[in-house]
PDB file of N, CA, C and O in Angstrom:
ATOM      1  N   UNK A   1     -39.650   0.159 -16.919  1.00 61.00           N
ATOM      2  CA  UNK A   1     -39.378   0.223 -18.339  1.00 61.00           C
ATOM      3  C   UNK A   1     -38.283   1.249 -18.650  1.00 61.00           C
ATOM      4  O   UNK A   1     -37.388   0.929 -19.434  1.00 61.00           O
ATOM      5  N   UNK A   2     -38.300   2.583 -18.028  1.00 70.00           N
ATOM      6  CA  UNK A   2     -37.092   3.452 -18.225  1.00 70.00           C
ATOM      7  C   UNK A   2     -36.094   2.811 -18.150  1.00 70.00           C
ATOM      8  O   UNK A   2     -35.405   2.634 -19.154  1.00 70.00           O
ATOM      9  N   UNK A   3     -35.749   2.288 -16.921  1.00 73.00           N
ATOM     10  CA  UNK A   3     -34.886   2.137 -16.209  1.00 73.00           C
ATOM     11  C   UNK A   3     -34.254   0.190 -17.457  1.00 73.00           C
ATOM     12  O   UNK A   3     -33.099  -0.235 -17.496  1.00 73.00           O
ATOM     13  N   UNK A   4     -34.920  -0.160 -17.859  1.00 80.00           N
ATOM     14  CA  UNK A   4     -34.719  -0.995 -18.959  1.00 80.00           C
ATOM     15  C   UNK A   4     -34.085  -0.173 -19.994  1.00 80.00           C
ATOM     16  O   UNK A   4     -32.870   0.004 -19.905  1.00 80.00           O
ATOM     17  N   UNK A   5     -34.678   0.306 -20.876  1.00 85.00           N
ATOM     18  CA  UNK A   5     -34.343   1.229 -21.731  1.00 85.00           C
ATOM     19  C   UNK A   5     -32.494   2.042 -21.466  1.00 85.00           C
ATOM     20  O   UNK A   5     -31.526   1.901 -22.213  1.00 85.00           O
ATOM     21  N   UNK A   6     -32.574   2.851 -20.162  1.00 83.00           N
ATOM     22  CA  UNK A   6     -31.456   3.003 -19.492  1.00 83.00           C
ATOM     23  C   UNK A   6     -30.504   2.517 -20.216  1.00 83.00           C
ATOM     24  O   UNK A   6     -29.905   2.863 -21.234  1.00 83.00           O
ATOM     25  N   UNK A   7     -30.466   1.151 -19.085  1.00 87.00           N
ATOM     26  CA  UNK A   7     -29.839  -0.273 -19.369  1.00 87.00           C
ATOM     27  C   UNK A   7     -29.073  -0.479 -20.410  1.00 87.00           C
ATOM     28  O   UNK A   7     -27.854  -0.645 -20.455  1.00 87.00           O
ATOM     29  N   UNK A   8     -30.297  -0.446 -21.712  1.00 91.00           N
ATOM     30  CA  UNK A   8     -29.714  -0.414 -23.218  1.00 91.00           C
ATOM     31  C   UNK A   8     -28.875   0.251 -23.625  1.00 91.00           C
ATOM     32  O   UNK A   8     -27.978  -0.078 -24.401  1.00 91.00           O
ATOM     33  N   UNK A   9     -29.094   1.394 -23.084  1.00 89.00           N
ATOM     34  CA  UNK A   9     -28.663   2.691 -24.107  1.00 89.00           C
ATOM     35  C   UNK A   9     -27.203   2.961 -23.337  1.00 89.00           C
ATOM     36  O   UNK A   9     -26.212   3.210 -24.025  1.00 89.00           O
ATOM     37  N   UNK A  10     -27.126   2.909 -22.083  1.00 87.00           N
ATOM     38  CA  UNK A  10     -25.554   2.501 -21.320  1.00 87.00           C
ATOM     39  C   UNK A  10     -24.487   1.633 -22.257  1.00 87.00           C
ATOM     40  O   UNK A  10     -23.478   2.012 -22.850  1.00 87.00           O
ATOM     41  N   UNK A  11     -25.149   0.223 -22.153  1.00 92.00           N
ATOM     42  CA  UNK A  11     -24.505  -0.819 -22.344  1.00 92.00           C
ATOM     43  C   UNK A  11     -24.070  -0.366 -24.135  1.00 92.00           C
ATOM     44  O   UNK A  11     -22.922  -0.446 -24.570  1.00 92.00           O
ATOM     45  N   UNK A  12     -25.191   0.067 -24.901  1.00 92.00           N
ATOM     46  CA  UNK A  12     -24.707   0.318 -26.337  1.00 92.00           C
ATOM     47  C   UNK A  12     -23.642   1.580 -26.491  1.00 92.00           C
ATOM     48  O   UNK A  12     -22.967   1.796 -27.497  1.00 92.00           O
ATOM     49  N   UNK A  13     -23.638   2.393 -25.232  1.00 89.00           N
ATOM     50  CA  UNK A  13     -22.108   3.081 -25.240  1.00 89.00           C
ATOM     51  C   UNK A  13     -21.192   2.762 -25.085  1.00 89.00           C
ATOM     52  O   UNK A  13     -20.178   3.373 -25.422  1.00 89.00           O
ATOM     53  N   UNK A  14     -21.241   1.408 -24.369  1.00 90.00           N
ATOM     54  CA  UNK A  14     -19.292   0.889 -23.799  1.00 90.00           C
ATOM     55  C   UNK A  14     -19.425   0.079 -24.421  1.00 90.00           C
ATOM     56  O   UNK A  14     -18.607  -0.781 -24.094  1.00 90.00           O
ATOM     57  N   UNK A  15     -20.288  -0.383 -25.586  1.00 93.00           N
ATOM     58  CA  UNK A  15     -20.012  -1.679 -26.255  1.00 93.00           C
ATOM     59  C   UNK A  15     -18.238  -1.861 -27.163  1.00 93.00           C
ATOM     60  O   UNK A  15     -17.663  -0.946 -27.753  1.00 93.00           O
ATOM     61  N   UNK A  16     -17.919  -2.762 -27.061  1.00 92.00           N
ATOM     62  CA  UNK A  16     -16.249  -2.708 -27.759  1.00 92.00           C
ATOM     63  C   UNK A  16     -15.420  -1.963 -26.700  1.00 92.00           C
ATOM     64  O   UNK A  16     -14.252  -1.661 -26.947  1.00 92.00           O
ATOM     65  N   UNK A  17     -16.068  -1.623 -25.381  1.00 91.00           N
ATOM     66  CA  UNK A  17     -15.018  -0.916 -24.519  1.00 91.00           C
ATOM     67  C   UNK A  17     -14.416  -1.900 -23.565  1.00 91.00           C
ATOM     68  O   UNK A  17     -15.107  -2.044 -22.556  1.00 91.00           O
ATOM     69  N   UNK A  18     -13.066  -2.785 -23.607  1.00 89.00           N
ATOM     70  CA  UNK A  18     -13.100  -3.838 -22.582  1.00 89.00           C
ATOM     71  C   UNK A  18     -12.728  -3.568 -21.319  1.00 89.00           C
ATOM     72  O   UNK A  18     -12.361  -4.515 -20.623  1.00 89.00           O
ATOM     73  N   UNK A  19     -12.748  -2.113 -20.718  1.00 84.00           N
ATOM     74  CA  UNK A  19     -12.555  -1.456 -19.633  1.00 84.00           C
ATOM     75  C   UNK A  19     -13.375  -0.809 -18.645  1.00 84.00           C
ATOM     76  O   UNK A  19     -12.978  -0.123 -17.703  1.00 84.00           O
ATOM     77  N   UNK A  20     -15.033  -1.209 -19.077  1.00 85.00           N
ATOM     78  CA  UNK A  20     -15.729  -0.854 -18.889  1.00 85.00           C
ATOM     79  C   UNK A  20     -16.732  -2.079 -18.954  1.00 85.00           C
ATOM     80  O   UNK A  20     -16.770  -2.949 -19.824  1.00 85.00           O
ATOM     81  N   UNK A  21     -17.676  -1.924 -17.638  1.00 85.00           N
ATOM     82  CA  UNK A  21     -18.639  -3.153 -17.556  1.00 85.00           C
ATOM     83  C   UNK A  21     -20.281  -1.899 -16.814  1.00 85.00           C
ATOM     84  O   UNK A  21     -20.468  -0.865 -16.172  1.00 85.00           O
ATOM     85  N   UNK A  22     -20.981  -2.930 -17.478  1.00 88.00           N
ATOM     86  CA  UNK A  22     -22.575  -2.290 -17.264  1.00 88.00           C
ATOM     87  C   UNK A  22     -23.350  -2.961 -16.187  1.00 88.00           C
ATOM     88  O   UNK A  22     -23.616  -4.152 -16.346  1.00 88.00           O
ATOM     89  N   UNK A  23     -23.677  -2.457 -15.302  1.00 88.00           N
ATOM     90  CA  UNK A  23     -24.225  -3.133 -14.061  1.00 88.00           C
ATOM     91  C   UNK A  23     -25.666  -2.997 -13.867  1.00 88.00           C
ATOM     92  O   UNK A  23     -25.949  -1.814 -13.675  1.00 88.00           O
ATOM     93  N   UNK A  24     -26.496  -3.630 -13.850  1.00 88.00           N
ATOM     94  CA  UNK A  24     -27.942  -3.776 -13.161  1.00 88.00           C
ATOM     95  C   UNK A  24     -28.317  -3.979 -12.012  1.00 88.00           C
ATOM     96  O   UNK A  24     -29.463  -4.421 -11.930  1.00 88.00           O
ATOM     97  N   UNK A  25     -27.778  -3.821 -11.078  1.00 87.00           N
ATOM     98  CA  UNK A  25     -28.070  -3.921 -10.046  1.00 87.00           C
ATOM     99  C   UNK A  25     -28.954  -2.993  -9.136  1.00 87.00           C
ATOM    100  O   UNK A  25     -29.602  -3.264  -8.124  1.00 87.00           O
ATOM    101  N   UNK A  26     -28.736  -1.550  -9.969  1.00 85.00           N
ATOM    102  CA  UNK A  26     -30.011  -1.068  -9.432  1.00 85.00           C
ATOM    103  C   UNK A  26     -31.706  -1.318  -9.730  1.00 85.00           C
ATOM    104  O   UNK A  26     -32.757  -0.860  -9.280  1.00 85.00           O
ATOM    105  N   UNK A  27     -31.271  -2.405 -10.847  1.00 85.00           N
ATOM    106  CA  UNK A  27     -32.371  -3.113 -11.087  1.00 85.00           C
ATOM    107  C   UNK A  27     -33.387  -4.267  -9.949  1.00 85.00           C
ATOM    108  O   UNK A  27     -34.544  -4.689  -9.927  1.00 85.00           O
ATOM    109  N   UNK A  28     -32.490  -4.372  -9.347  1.00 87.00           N
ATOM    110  CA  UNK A  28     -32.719  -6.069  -8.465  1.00 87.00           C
ATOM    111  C   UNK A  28     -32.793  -5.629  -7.061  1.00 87.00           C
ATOM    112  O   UNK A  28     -32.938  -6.510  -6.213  1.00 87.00           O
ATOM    113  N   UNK A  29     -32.687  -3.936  -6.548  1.00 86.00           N
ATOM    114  CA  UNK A  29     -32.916  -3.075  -5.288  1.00 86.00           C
ATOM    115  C   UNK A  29     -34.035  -2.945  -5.471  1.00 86.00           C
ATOM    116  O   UNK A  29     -34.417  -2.860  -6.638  1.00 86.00           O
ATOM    117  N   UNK A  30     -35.375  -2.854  -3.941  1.00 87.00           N
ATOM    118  CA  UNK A  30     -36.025  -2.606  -3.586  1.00 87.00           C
ATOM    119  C   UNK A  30     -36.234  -1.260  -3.565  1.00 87.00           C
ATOM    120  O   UNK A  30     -35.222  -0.847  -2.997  1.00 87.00           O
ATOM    121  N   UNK A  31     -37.136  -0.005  -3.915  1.00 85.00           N
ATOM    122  CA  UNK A  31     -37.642   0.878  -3.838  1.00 85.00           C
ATOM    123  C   UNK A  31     -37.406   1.252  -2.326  1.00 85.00           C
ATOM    124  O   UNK A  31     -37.175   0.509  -1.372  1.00 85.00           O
ATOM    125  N   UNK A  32     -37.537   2.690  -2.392  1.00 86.00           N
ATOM    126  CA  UNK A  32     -36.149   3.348  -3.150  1.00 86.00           C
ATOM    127  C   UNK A  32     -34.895   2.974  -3.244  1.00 86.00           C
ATOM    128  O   UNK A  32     -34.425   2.120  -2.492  1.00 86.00           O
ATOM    129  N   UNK A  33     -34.019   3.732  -4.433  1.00 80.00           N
ATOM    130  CA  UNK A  33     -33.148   3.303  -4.444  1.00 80.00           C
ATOM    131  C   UNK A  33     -32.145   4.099  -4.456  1.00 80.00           C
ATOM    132  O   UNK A  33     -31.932   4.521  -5.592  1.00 80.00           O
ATOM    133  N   UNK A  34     -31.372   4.522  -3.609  1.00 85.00           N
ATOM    134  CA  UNK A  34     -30.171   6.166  -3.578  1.00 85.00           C
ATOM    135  C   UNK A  34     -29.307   5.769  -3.936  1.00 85.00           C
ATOM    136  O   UNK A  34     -29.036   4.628  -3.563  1.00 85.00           O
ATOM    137  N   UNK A  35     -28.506   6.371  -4.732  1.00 82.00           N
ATOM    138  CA  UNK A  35     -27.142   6.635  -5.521  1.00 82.00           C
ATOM    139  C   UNK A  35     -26.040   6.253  -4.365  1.00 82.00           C
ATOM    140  O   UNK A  35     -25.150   5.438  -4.605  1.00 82.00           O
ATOM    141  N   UNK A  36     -26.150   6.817  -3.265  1.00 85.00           N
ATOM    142  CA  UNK A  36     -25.567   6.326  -2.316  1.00 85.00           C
ATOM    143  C   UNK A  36     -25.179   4.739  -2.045  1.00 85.00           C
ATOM    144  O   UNK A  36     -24.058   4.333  -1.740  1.00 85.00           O
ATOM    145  N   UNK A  37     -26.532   3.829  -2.255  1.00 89.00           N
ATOM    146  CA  UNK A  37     -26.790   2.512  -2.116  1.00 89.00           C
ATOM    147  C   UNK A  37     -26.004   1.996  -3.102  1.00 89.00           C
ATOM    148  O   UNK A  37     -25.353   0.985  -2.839  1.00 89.00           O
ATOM    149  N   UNK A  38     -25.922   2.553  -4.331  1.00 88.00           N
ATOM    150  CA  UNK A  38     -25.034   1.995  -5.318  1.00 88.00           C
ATOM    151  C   UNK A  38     -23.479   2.214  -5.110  1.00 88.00           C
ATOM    152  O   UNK A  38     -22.562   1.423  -5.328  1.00 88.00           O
ATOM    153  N   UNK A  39     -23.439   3.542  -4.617  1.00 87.00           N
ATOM    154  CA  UNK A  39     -22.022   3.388  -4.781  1.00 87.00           C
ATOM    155  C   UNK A  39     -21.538   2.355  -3.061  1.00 87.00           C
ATOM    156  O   UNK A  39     -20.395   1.910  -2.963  1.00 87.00           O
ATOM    157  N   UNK A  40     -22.054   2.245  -2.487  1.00 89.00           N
ATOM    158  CA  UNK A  40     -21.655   1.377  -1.355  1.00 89.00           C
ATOM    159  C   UNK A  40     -21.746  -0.195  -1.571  1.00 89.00           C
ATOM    160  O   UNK A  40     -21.110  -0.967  -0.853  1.00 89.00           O
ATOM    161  N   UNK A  41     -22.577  -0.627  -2.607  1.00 90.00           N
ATOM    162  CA  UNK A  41     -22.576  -1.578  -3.055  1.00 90.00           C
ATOM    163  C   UNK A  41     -21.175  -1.916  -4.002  1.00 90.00           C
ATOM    164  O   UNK A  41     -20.583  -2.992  -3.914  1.00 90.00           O
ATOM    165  N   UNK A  42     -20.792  -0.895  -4.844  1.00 89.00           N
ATOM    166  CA  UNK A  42     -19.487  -1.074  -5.692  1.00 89.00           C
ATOM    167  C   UNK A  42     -18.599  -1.126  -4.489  1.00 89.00           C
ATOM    168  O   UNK A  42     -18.106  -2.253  -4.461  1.00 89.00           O
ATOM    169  N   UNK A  43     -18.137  -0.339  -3.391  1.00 90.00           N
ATOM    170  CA  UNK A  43     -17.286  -0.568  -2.934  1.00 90.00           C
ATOM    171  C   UNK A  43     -17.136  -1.638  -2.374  1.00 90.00           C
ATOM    172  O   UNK A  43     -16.064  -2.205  -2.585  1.00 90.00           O
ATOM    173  N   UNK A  44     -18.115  -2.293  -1.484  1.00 91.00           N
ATOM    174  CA  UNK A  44     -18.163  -3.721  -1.149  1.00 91.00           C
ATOM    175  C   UNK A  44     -17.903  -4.764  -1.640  1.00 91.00           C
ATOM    176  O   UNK A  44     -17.293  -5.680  -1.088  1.00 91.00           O
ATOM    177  N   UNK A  45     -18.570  -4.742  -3.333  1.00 88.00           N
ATOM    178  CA  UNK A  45     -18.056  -5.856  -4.178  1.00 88.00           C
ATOM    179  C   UNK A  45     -16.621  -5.466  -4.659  1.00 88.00           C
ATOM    180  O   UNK A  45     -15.747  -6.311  -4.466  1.00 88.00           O
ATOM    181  N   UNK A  46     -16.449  -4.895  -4.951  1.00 86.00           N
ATOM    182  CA  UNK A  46     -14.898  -4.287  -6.040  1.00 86.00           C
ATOM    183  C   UNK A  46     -13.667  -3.840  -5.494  1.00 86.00           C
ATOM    184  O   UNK A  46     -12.664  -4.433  -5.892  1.00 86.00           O
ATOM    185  N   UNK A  47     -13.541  -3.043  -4.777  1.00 83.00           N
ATOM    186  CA  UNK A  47     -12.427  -2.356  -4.101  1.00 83.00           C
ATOM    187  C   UNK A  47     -11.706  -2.833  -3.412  1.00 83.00           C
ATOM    188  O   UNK A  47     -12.301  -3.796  -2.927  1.00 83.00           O
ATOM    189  N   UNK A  48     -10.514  -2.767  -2.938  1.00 80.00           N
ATOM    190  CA  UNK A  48      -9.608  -1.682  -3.811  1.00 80.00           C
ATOM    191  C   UNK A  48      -9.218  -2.264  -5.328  1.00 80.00           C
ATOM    192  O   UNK A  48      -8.257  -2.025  -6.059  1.00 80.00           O
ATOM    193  N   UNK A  49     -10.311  -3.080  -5.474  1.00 79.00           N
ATOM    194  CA  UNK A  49      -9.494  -3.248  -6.971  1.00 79.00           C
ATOM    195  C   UNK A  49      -9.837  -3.037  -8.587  1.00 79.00           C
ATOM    196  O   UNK A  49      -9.248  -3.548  -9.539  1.00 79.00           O
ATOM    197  N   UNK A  50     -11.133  -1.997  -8.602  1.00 82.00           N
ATOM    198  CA  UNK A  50     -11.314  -0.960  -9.748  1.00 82.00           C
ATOM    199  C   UNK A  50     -11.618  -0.017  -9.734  1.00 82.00           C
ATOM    200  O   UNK A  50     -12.022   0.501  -8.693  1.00 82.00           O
ATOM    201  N   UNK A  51     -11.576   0.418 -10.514  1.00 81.00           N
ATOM    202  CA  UNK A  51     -11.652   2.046 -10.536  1.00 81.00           C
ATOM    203  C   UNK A  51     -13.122   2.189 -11.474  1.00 81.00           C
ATOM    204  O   UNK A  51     -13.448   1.392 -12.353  1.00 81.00           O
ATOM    205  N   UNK A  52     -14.000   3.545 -11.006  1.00 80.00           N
ATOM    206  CA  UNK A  52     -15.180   3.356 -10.910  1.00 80.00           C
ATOM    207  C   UNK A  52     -15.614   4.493 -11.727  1.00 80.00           C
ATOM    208  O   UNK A  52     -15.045   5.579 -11.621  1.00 80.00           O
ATOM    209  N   UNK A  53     -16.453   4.333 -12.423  1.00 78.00           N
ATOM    210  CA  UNK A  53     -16.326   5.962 -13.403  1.00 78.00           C
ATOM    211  C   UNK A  53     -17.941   5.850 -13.630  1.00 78.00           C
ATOM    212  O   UNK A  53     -18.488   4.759 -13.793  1.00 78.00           O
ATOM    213  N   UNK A  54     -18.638   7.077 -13.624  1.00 76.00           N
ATOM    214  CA  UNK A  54     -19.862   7.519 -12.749  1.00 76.00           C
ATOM    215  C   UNK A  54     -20.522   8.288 -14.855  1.00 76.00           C
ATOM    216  O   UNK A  54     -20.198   9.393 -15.291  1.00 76.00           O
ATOM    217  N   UNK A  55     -21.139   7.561 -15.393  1.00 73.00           N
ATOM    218  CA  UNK A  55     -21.954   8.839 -16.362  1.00 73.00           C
ATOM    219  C   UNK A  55     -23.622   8.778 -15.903  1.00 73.00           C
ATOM    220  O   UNK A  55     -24.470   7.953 -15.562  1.00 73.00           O
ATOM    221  N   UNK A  56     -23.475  10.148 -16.128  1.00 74.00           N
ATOM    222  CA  UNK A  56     -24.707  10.583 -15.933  1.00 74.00           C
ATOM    223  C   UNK A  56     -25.224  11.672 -16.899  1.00 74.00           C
ATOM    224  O   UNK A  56     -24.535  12.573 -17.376  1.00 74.00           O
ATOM    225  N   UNK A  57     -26.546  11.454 -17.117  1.00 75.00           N
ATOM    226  CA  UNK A  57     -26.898  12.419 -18.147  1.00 75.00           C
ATOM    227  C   UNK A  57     -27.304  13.370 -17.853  1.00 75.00           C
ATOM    228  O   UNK A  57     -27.683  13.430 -16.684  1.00 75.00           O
ATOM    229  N   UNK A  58     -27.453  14.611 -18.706  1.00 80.00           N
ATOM    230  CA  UNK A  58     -27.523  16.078 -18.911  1.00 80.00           C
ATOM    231  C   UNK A  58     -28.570  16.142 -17.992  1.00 80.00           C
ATOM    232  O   UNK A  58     -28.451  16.930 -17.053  1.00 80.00           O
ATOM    233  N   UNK A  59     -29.711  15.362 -18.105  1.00 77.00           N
ATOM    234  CA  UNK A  59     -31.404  16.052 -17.214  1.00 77.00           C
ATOM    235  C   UNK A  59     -30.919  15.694 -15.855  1.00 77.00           C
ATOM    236  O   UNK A  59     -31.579  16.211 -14.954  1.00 77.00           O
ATOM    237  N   UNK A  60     -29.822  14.854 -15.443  1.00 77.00           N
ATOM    238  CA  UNK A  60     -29.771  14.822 -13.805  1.00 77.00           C
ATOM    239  C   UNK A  60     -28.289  16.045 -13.513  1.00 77.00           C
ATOM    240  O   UNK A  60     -27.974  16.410 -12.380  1.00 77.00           O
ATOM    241  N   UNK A  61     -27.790  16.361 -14.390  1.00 78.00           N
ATOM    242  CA  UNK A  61     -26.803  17.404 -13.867  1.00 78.00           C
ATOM    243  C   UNK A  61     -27.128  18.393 -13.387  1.00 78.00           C
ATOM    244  O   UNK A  61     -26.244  18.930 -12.719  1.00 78.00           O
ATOM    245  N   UNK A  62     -28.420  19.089 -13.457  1.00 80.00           N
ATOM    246  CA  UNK A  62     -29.044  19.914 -12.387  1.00 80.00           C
ATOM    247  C   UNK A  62     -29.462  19.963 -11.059  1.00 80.00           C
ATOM    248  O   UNK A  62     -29.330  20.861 -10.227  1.00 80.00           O
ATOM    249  N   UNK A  63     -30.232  18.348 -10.946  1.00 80.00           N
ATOM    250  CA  UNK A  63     -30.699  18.042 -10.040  1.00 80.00           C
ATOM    251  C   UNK A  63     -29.419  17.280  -8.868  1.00 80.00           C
ATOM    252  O   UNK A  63     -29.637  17.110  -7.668  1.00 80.00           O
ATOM    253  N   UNK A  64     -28.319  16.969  -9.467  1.00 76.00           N
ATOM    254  CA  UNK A  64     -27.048  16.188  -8.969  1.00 76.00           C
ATOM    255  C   UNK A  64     -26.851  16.255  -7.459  1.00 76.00           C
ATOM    256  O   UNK A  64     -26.800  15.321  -6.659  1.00 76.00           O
ATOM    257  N   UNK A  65     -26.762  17.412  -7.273  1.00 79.00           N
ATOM    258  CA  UNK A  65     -26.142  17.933  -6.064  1.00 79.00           C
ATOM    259  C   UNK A  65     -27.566  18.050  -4.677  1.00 79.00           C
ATOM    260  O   UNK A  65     -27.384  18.364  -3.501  1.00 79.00           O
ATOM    261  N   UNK A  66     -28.651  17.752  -5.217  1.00 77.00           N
ATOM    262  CA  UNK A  66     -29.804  17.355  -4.328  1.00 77.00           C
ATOM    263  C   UNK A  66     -29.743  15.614  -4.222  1.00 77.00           C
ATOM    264  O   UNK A  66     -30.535  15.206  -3.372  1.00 77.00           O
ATOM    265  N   UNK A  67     -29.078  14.681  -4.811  1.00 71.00           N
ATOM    266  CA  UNK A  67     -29.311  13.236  -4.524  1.00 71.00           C
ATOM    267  C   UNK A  67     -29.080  12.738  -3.653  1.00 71.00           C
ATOM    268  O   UNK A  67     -28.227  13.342  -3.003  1.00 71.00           O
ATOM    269  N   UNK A  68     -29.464  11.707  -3.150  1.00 65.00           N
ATOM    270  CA  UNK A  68     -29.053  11.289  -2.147  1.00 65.00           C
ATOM    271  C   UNK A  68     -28.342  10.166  -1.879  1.00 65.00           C
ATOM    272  O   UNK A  68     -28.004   9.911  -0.723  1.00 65.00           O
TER     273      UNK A  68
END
């Protein structure tokens, strides 16, 4: 359900942004799921041909530099 919610609240920030796309895919990964896994997944599908821009919110900017 967070991770729904998430979802929303992403997608209602880049809404009207046509440079910017909202991905679920950490939705449709098996437990666990590392940040790592995602970004290896973008590179596989996408690259070299977009450029990739990472938000993250305030409660994980502490914890950031422990992820995996």
């Amino acid at each position: 359900m967070f991770l729904l919610a998430r979802l929303e609240m992403v997608s209602f920030a880049v809404s009207g942004k046509d440079n910017f796309r909202v991905s679920d895919c950490e939705l449709h990964r098996a437990d666990p799921s590392y940040t790592i896994d995602t970004v290896r997944f973008f590179i596989e599908q996408y690259c070299p041909y977009a450029e990739f821009y990472w938000l993250v919110g305030a409660y994980m900017v502490k914890d950031f530099p422990r992820c995996h």
